[in-house]
Amino acid sequence: MKKNAVNLMMILFAIIVNLVAINAQTKSPIVEVVDENNNKQNLILKKLDIDIKVVGNLAVTTMDMIFTNDFPAKSRALEGMLIFPLAEGQSVNRLAMDFNGIMREGVIVEKEKGRVVFEEIERRGVDPALLEMTTSNNYKLRIFPILPGKERRIIIAYEEILKTNTEGMAYNLPLEFEKEITEFNLRANVYNEIQPIVNGTRNFEKNDNSYNLEYEYSDYKAKEMFSFSIPTPENQKSILCEMIDGERYFVINRSIEIPKAAKLSADKITILWDCSHSSNKRDIKKEIEMLQEYFKANPNCSVELITFNYKIKSRKDYKVANSNADEIIKAIDKVRYDGGSNF
């Protein structure tokens, strides 16, 4: 990379779908590199700072990672691929990466524009960074160069709406790293009226309008899930207010019970039965079982059975009483599958 190109560096933060499968076993971020023997290896994660903030039912998790190239000093500069897996419902909202010791924040752009700008920067001889979405809500980021004995720092943050279970709102963070992390720090701030319940040995401590928890470890083997739950208030709602730059902001989180409406039984239904030749491949037995289950739930009704392929072949009315649909089933069993379909 040209030294005079530093001022042209930028990070593109685009959600560009790239349907390339990655290692399904990966649950925590890694940086894959190919060594001089063309073997895939993971760079050492030297330092990991995790910051978790929960306001209402919105959680934002920031992971500040420092990876180091510990290959021999005579080795060449490596190109790495950061693989950052996320769970369903989580979305990236921040990306930053160091260039020559200076952290550069990502810019969110639309997919098509991101690709165009990325290619334009590459033509200038500059190494941009582009965060891309792969399959199953996993993300990847190309990192170059990673010099021998040097470090690269990457910050990624993501947000999610916490799901509610019987114990309240649940937060889960998989920590499954291959090797020990030299410096590991985790901070969690939960802005809530009720103390969260954590799965570890330490408890959240009250601090003004939030509950806080902090871990600091050296040479830490991160091999378990970090999780906690936030009990639902008895009144089923929480209200939080905060002053930021002289402006007051608030968030209201309230659980609403939606009454289940009773399903109305139909007095008359119509069954459209495709009898074209291609229907031979259907699981007719399974479909009949489904009809029988329906009539258990709706035991008394009138039924119009219409068979069709490219045109209507037959039309007949039936009566179902006390869930007895034997006549309809016999009629379906006698259907001859022939001709094409016409939709």
CSV table of C-alpha atoms in Angstrom, one decimal:
chain,number,residue,atom,x,y,z
A,1,MET,CA,0.0,0.0,0.0
A,2,LYS,CA,1.3,3.5,-0.8
A,3,LYS,CA,2.1,5.6,2.2
A,4,ASN,CA,0.8,8.7,0.6
A,5,ALA,CA,-2.6,7.0,0.2
A,6,VAL,CA,-3.4,7.2,4.0
A,7,ASN,CA,-5.6,10.2,3.6
A,8,LEU,CA,-7.7,8.4,1.0
A,9,MET,CA,-8.5,5.5,3.3
A,10,MET,CA,-12.0,4.8,4.2
A,11,ILE,CA,-14.2,2.1,5.5
A,12,LEU,CA,-17.4,1.1,3.7
A,13,PHE,CA,-20.0,-0.3,6.0
A,14,ALA,CA,-22.4,-1.9,3.6
A,15,ILE,CA,-24.7,-4.8,4.2
A,16,ILE,CA,-23.9,-6.6,0.9
A,17,VAL,CA,-25.3,-10.1,0.7
A,18,ASN,CA,-22.7,-12.6,-0.5
A,19,LEU,CA,-24.1,-16.1,-0.5
A,20,VAL,CA,-20.9,-17.9,0.5
A,21,ALA,CA,-21.1,-20.4,3.3
A,22,ILE,CA,-18.8,-20.1,6.2
A,23,ASN,CA,-17.9,-22.4,9.0
A,24,ALA,CA,-21.2,-23.2,10.7
A,25,GLN,CA,-19.2,-24.1,13.9
A,26,THR,CA,-18.1,-20.5,14.4
A,27,LYS,CA,-20.0,-18.8,17.1
A,28,SER,CA,-17.5,-16.1,18.1
A,29,PRO,CA,-15.5,-13.8,15.9
A,30,ILE,CA,-12.2,-15.1,14.3
A,31,VAL,CA,-9.7,-13.8,11.8
A,32,GLU,CA,-8.6,-16.5,9.3
A,33,VAL,CA,-5.3,-16.2,7.4
A,34,VAL,CA,-3.5,-18.5,5.0
A,35,ASP,CA,0.2,-19.0,6.0
A,36,GLU,CA,3.2,-19.5,3.8
A,37,ASN,CA,2.4,-23.2,3.6
A,38,ASN,CA,-1.1,-22.5,2.3
A,39,ASN,CA,-2.7,-23.7,5.6
A,40,LYS,CA,-5.7,-21.9,7.1
A,41,GLN,CA,-5.0,-20.6,10.6
A,42,ASN,CA,-6.7,-18.3,13.1
A,43,LEU,CA,-4.8,-15.2,14.3
A,44,ILE,CA,-4.4,-14.8,18.0
A,45,LEU,CA,-6.9,-12.6,19.7
A,46,LYS,CA,-4.7,-10.6,22.1
A,47,LYS,CA,-7.3,-8.3,23.7
A,48,LEU,CA,-11.1,-8.3,23.8
A,49,ASP,CA,-13.2,-5.6,25.3
A,50,ILE,CA,-16.9,-6.2,25.4
A,51,ASP,CA,-19.4,-3.5,26.3
A,52,ILE,CA,-23.1,-4.3,26.7
A,53,LYS,CA,-25.8,-1.7,27.1
A,54,VAL,CA,-29.4,-2.5,27.6
A,55,VAL,CA,-32.1,0.2,27.6
A,56,GLY,CA,-35.6,-1.1,27.8
A,57,ASN,CA,-35.7,-4.1,25.5
A,58,LEU,CA,-32.9,-2.8,23.2
A,59,ALA,CA,-29.4,-4.2,23.7
A,60,VAL,CA,-26.3,-2.9,22.0
A,61,THR,CA,-23.1,-5.0,22.2
A,62,THR,CA,-19.7,-3.6,21.2
A,63,MET,CA,-16.7,-5.9,20.7
A,64,ASP,CA,-13.3,-4.1,20.6
A,65,MET,CA,-10.8,-6.7,19.3
A,66,ILE,CA,-7.0,-6.6,18.8
A,67,PHE,CA,-5.6,-9.5,16.7
A,68,THR,CA,-1.9,-10.1,16.5
A,69,ASN,CA,0.3,-11.6,13.7
A,70,ASP,CA,2.6,-13.8,15.7
A,71,PHE,CA,4.2,-15.5,12.7
A,72,PRO,CA,8.0,-15.2,12.3
A,73,ALA,CA,9.3,-11.6,11.5
A,74,LYS,CA,10.6,-12.8,8.1
A,75,SER,CA,7.2,-13.9,7.1
A,76,ARG,CA,5.2,-11.9,4.5
A,77,ALA,CA,2.3,-9.5,5.3
A,78,LEU,CA,-0.8,-11.5,5.6
A,79,GLU,CA,-4.3,-11.0,4.4
A,80,GLY,CA,-7.0,-12.0,6.9
A,81,MET,CA,-10.7,-12.5,6.8
A,82,LEU,CA,-12.7,-11.5,9.9
A,83,ILE,CA,-15.7,-13.8,10.3
A,84,PHE,CA,-18.3,-12.3,12.7
A,85,PRO,CA,-21.3,-14.5,13.3
A,86,LEU,CA,-24.6,-13.1,14.6
A,87,ALA,CA,-27.8,-14.6,15.8
A,88,GLU,CA,-31.2,-14.1,14.2
A,89,GLY,CA,-32.6,-10.7,14.9
A,90,GLN,CA,-29.2,-9.1,15.5
A,91,SER,CA,-27.9,-6.4,13.1
A,92,VAL,CA,-24.5,-4.5,12.9
A,93,ASN,CA,-24.7,-0.8,13.6
A,94,ARG,CA,-21.0,0.2,13.9
A,95,LEU,CA,-17.7,-0.8,12.2
A,96,ALA,CA,-14.3,0.7,12.9
A,97,MET,CA,-10.8,-0.4,12.0
A,98,ASP,CA,-7.3,0.9,12.5
A,99,PHE,CA,-5.2,2.2,9.7
A,100,ASN,CA,-1.6,3.1,10.6
A,101,GLY,CA,-2.7,3.4,14.3
A,102,ILE,CA,-5.7,5.6,13.6
A,103,MET,CA,-9.2,4.3,14.1
A,104,ARG,CA,-11.4,4.9,11.1
A,105,GLU,CA,-15.2,4.7,11.5
A,106,GLY,CA,-17.3,3.0,8.9
A,107,VAL,CA,-19.9,4.7,6.8
A,108,ILE,CA,-23.2,3.1,6.2
A,109,VAL,CA,-24.1,3.1,2.5
A,110,GLU,CA,-26.6,1.3,0.3
A,111,LYS,CA,-25.6,-2.0,-1.1
A,112,GLU,CA,-25.1,-1.0,-4.8
A,113,LYS,CA,-23.3,2.2,-3.9
A,114,GLY,CA,-21.0,0.4,-1.5
A,115,ARG,CA,-19.8,-2.0,-4.1
A,116,VAL,CA,-19.2,0.8,-6.7
A,117,VAL,CA,-17.2,3.0,-4.2
A,118,PHE,CA,-15.3,0.0,-3.0
A,119,GLU,CA,-14.1,-0.9,-6.5
A,120,GLU,CA,-13.3,2.8,-7.2
A,121,ILE,CA,-11.1,3.0,-4.1
A,122,GLU,CA,-9.3,-0.2,-5.1
A,123,ARG,CA,-8.4,1.2,-8.5
A,124,ARG,CA,-6.6,4.1,-6.7
A,125,GLY,CA,-4.2,1.5,-5.0
A,126,VAL,CA,-5.9,1.9,-1.6
A,127,ASP,CA,-7.0,-0.9,0.7
A,128,PRO,CA,-10.6,-0.2,1.7
A,129,ALA,CA,-12.6,-2.3,4.1
A,130,LEU,CA,-16.0,-3.7,3.2
A,131,LEU,CA,-18.2,-5.5,5.7
A,132,GLU,CA,-20.4,-8.1,3.9
A,133,MET,CA,-23.2,-10.3,5.0
A,134,THR,CA,-22.9,-14.0,4.1
A,135,THR,CA,-25.3,-16.8,4.8
A,136,SER,CA,-27.3,-17.2,8.1
A,137,ASN,CA,-26.7,-13.6,9.3
A,138,ASN,CA,-22.9,-14.0,9.4
A,139,TYR,CA,-20.6,-11.2,8.4
A,140,LYS,CA,-17.1,-11.1,6.9
A,141,LEU,CA,-14.4,-8.4,6.6
A,142,ARG,CA,-11.2,-8.5,4.6
A,143,ILE,CA,-8.2,-7.2,6.5
A,144,PHE,CA,-4.9,-6.2,4.8
A,145,PRO,CA,-2.1,-5.9,5.6
A,146,ILE,CA,-1.4,-7.7,8.8
A,147,LEU,CA,2.4,-7.3,9.2
A,148,PRO,CA,4.6,-9.8,11.0
A,149,GLY,CA,4.6,-9.1,14.8
A,150,LYS,CA,2.0,-6.4,14.4
A,151,GLU,CA,-1.6,-5.9,15.5
A,152,ARG,CA,-4.8,-4.9,13.9
A,153,ARG,CA,-7.7,-3.5,15.9
A,154,ILE,CA,-11.4,-3.9,14.9
A,155,ILE,CA,-14.5,-2.6,16.6
A,156,ILE,CA,-17.9,-4.0,15.7
A,157,ALA,CA,-21.2,-3.2,17.4
A,158,TYR,CA,-24.6,-4.8,16.9
A,159,GLU,CA,-28.0,-4.3,18.3
A,160,GLU,CA,-31.0,-6.5,19.0
A,161,ILE,CA,-34.5,-6.5,20.5
A,162,LEU,CA,-34.3,-8.8,23.5
A,163,LYS,CA,-36.8,-11.7,23.4
A,164,THR,CA,-39.1,-12.4,26.4
A,165,ASN,CA,-39.4,-15.7,28.0
A,166,THR,CA,-41.0,-16.9,31.3
A,167,GLU,CA,-38.2,-15.3,33.3
A,168,GLY,CA,-38.3,-12.0,31.5
A,169,MET,CA,-36.1,-10.6,28.8
A,170,ALA,CA,-33.1,-12.7,28.0
A,171,TYR,CA,-29.6,-11.7,26.8
A,172,ASN,CA,-27.1,-14.3,25.5
A,173,LEU,CA,-23.6,-13.8,24.2
A,174,PRO,CA,-21.7,-16.9,23.0
A,175,LEU,CA,-18.0,-16.9,24.1
A,176,GLU,CA,-16.3,-19.8,22.3
A,177,PHE,CA,-12.8,-18.8,21.4
A,178,GLU,CA,-10.1,-21.4,20.4
A,179,LYS,CA,-7.2,-20.0,22.4
A,180,GLU,CA,-6.7,-18.0,25.6
A,181,ILE,CA,-7.2,-14.3,25.4
A,182,THR,CA,-4.4,-12.3,27.0
A,183,GLU,CA,-6.6,-9.4,28.1
A,184,PHE,CA,-10.4,-10.0,28.5
A,185,ASN,CA,-12.7,-7.3,29.8
A,186,LEU,CA,-16.5,-7.4,29.9
A,187,ARG,CA,-18.8,-4.6,31.1
A,188,ALA,CA,-22.6,-4.7,31.2
A,189,ASN,CA,-24.9,-1.8,32.0
A,190,VAL,CA,-28.6,-2.5,32.3
A,191,TYR,CA,-30.9,0.5,32.7
A,192,ASN,CA,-33.8,-1.1,34.4
A,193,GLU,CA,-35.8,-0.9,37.7
A,194,ILE,CA,-35.2,-4.5,38.6
A,195,GLN,CA,-31.8,-6.2,39.2
A,196,PRO,CA,-30.9,-8.6,36.3
A,197,ILE,CA,-30.1,-12.2,37.1
A,198,VAL,CA,-26.8,-13.4,35.7
A,199,ASN,CA,-25.6,-17.0,35.1
A,200,GLY,CA,-22.2,-16.4,36.7
A,201,THR,CA,-20.9,-16.1,40.2
A,202,ARG,CA,-21.0,-12.3,40.3
A,203,ASN,CA,-24.1,-10.2,40.6
A,204,PHE,CA,-25.2,-6.9,39.0
A,205,GLU,CA,-24.6,-3.9,41.3
A,206,LYS,CA,-26.9,-0.9,41.5
A,207,ASN,CA,-25.4,2.4,40.3
A,208,ASP,CA,-27.7,5.4,40.0
A,209,ASN,CA,-30.2,4.5,37.4
A,210,SER,CA,-28.6,1.3,36.1
A,211,TYR,CA,-27.3,-2.1,37.2
A,212,ASN,CA,-23.6,-2.8,36.3
A,213,LEU,CA,-21.4,-5.8,36.0
A,214,GLU,CA,-17.7,-6.0,35.2
A,215,TYR,CA,-15.2,-8.8,34.5
A,216,GLU,CA,-11.5,-8.5,34.0
A,217,TYR,CA,-9.3,-11.5,33.3
A,218,SER,CA,-5.8,-12.3,32.1
A,219,ASP,CA,-5.0,-15.3,29.9
A,220,TYR,CA,-8.8,-16.0,29.9
A,221,LYS,CA,-10.2,-19.2,28.3
A,222,ALA,CA,-13.6,-18.0,27.0
A,223,LYS,CA,-15.5,-21.2,26.4
A,224,GLU,CA,-19.0,-20.6,27.7
A,225,MET,CA,-22.2,-18.6,27.2
A,226,PHE,CA,-22.5,-15.2,29.0
A,227,SER,CA,-26.1,-14.6,29.7
A,228,PHE,CA,-28.5,-12.9,32.0
A,229,SER,CA,-32.2,-12.2,32.3
A,230,ILE,CA,-34.1,-9.1,33.2
A,231,PRO,CA,-37.3,-9.9,35.2
A,232,THR,CA,-40.5,-8.4,34.0
A,233,PRO,CA,-41.8,-5.7,36.4
A,234,GLU,CA,-45.0,-6.5,38.2
A,235,ASN,CA,-46.8,-3.6,36.5
A,236,GLN,CA,-45.5,-4.9,33.2
A,237,LYS,CA,-43.9,-1.6,32.2
A,238,SER,CA,-40.8,0.4,32.8
A,239,ILE,CA,-40.0,4.1,32.0
A,240,LEU,CA,-36.5,5.5,31.8
A,241,CYS,CA,-35.5,9.1,31.3
A,242,GLU,CA,-32.1,10.7,30.6
A,243,MET,CA,-30.7,14.2,29.8
A,244,ILE,CA,-28.3,14.3,26.9
A,245,ASP,CA,-26.9,17.7,25.8
A,246,GLY,CA,-29.7,19.5,27.5
A,247,GLU,CA,-32.4,17.4,25.9
A,248,ARG,CA,-34.6,15.0,27.8
A,249,TYR,CA,-35.1,11.5,26.2
A,250,PHE,CA,-37.3,8.7,27.5
A,251,VAL,CA,-38.1,5.1,26.6
A,252,ILE,CA,-41.2,3.2,27.7
A,253,ASN,CA,-41.2,-0.6,27.6
A,254,ARG,CA,-44.5,-2.2,28.3
A,255,SER,CA,-45.8,-5.8,27.8
A,256,ILE,CA,-49.2,-5.9,26.3
A,257,GLU,CA,-51.3,-9.0,26.5
A,258,ILE,CA,-53.1,-9.7,23.3
A,259,PRO,CA,-56.4,-11.6,23.9
A,260,LYS,CA,-56.8,-14.7,21.8
A,261,ALA,CA,-59.9,-14.5,19.7
A,262,ALA,CA,-61.9,-17.6,19.4
A,263,LYS,CA,-61.8,-19.1,15.9
A,264,LEU,CA,-65.2,-19.1,14.2
A,265,SER,CA,-66.4,-22.4,12.8
A,266,ALA,CA,-67.3,-22.3,9.1
A,267,ASP,CA,-70.8,-23.4,8.1
A,268,LYS,CA,-69.6,-24.1,4.5
A,269,ILE,CA,-66.2,-24.7,3.0
A,270,THR,CA,-65.0,-25.3,-0.5
A,271,ILE,CA,-62.1,-27.8,-1.3
A,272,LEU,CA,-60.3,-27.1,-4.6
A,273,TRP,CA,-58.6,-30.4,-5.4
A,274,ASP,CA,-55.9,-30.4,-8.2
A,275,CYS,CA,-56.2,-33.5,-10.2
A,276,SER,CA,-53.7,-32.7,-12.9
A,277,HIS,CA,-51.0,-35.3,-13.8
A,278,SER,CA,-48.3,-33.6,-11.9
A,279,SER,CA,-50.3,-34.0,-8.6
A,280,ASN,CA,-49.2,-37.7,-8.6
A,281,LYS,CA,-46.0,-36.5,-6.9
A,282,ARG,CA,-47.9,-34.9,-4.0
A,283,ASP,CA,-48.2,-36.6,-0.6
A,284,ILE,CA,-52.0,-37.3,-1.0
A,285,LYS,CA,-52.1,-39.3,2.2
A,286,LYS,CA,-50.7,-36.4,4.2
A,287,GLU,CA,-53.2,-34.0,2.7
A,288,ILE,CA,-56.1,-36.3,3.6
A,289,GLU,CA,-54.8,-36.5,7.2
A,290,MET,CA,-54.8,-32.8,7.3
A,291,LEU,CA,-58.4,-32.7,6.2
A,292,GLN,CA,-59.4,-35.2,8.8
A,293,GLU,CA,-57.8,-33.1,11.5
A,294,TYR,CA,-59.6,-30.0,10.2
A,295,PHE,CA,-63.0,-31.8,10.5
A,296,LYS,CA,-62.2,-32.8,14.1
A,297,ALA,CA,-62.0,-29.0,14.8
A,298,ASN,CA,-65.0,-28.2,12.6
A,299,PRO,CA,-67.2,-31.3,13.0
A,300,ASN,CA,-70.4,-30.1,11.4
A,301,CYS,CA,-70.4,-28.2,8.1
A,302,SER,CA,-71.3,-28.3,4.4
A,303,VAL,CA,-68.5,-29.1,1.9
A,304,GLU,CA,-68.2,-28.4,-1.8
A,305,LEU,CA,-65.6,-30.5,-3.4
A,306,ILE,CA,-64.3,-29.2,-6.8
A,307,THR,CA,-61.7,-31.2,-8.8
A,308,PHE,CA,-59.8,-29.5,-11.6
A,309,ASN,CA,-56.8,-29.7,-13.9
A,310,TYR,CA,-56.9,-27.3,-16.9
A,311,LYS,CA,-60.6,-27.1,-16.3
A,312,ILE,CA,-63.2,-28.0,-13.6
A,313,LYS,CA,-63.7,-31.8,-13.8
A,314,SER,CA,-66.3,-32.3,-11.1
A,315,ARG,CA,-68.3,-30.4,-8.5
A,316,LYS,CA,-70.3,-32.0,-5.7
A,317,ASP,CA,-71.8,-31.1,-2.3
A,318,TYR,CA,-71.3,-33.1,0.9
A,319,LYS,CA,-72.4,-32.9,4.6
A,320,VAL,CA,-70.0,-33.5,7.4
A,321,ALA,CA,-71.6,-34.5,10.7
A,322,ASN,CA,-69.8,-35.3,13.9
A,323,SER,CA,-66.5,-35.1,12.1
A,324,ASN,CA,-67.5,-37.9,9.7
A,325,ALA,CA,-66.0,-37.0,6.3
A,326,ASP,CA,-65.8,-40.6,4.9
A,327,GLU,CA,-67.8,-39.7,1.8
A,328,ILE,CA,-65.4,-36.9,0.9
A,329,ILE,CA,-62.3,-39.1,1.5
A,330,LYS,CA,-63.8,-41.9,-0.7
A,331,ALA,CA,-64.4,-39.3,-3.5
A,332,ILE,CA,-60.8,-38.1,-3.2
A,333,ASP,CA,-59.5,-41.6,-3.3
A,334,LYS,CA,-61.3,-42.2,-6.6
A,335,VAL,CA,-59.8,-39.1,-8.3
A,336,ARG,CA,-57.9,-39.8,-11.5
A,337,TYR,CA,-54.9,-37.6,-12.0
A,338,ASP,CA,-54.5,-36.6,-15.6
A,339,GLY,CA,-54.1,-33.5,-17.8
A,340,GLY,CA,-52.3,-30.2,-17.2
A,341,SER,CA,-52.9,-27.4,-14.8
A,342,ASN,CA,-54.3,-24.0,-15.8
A,343,PHE,CA,-53.8,-21.2,-13.3
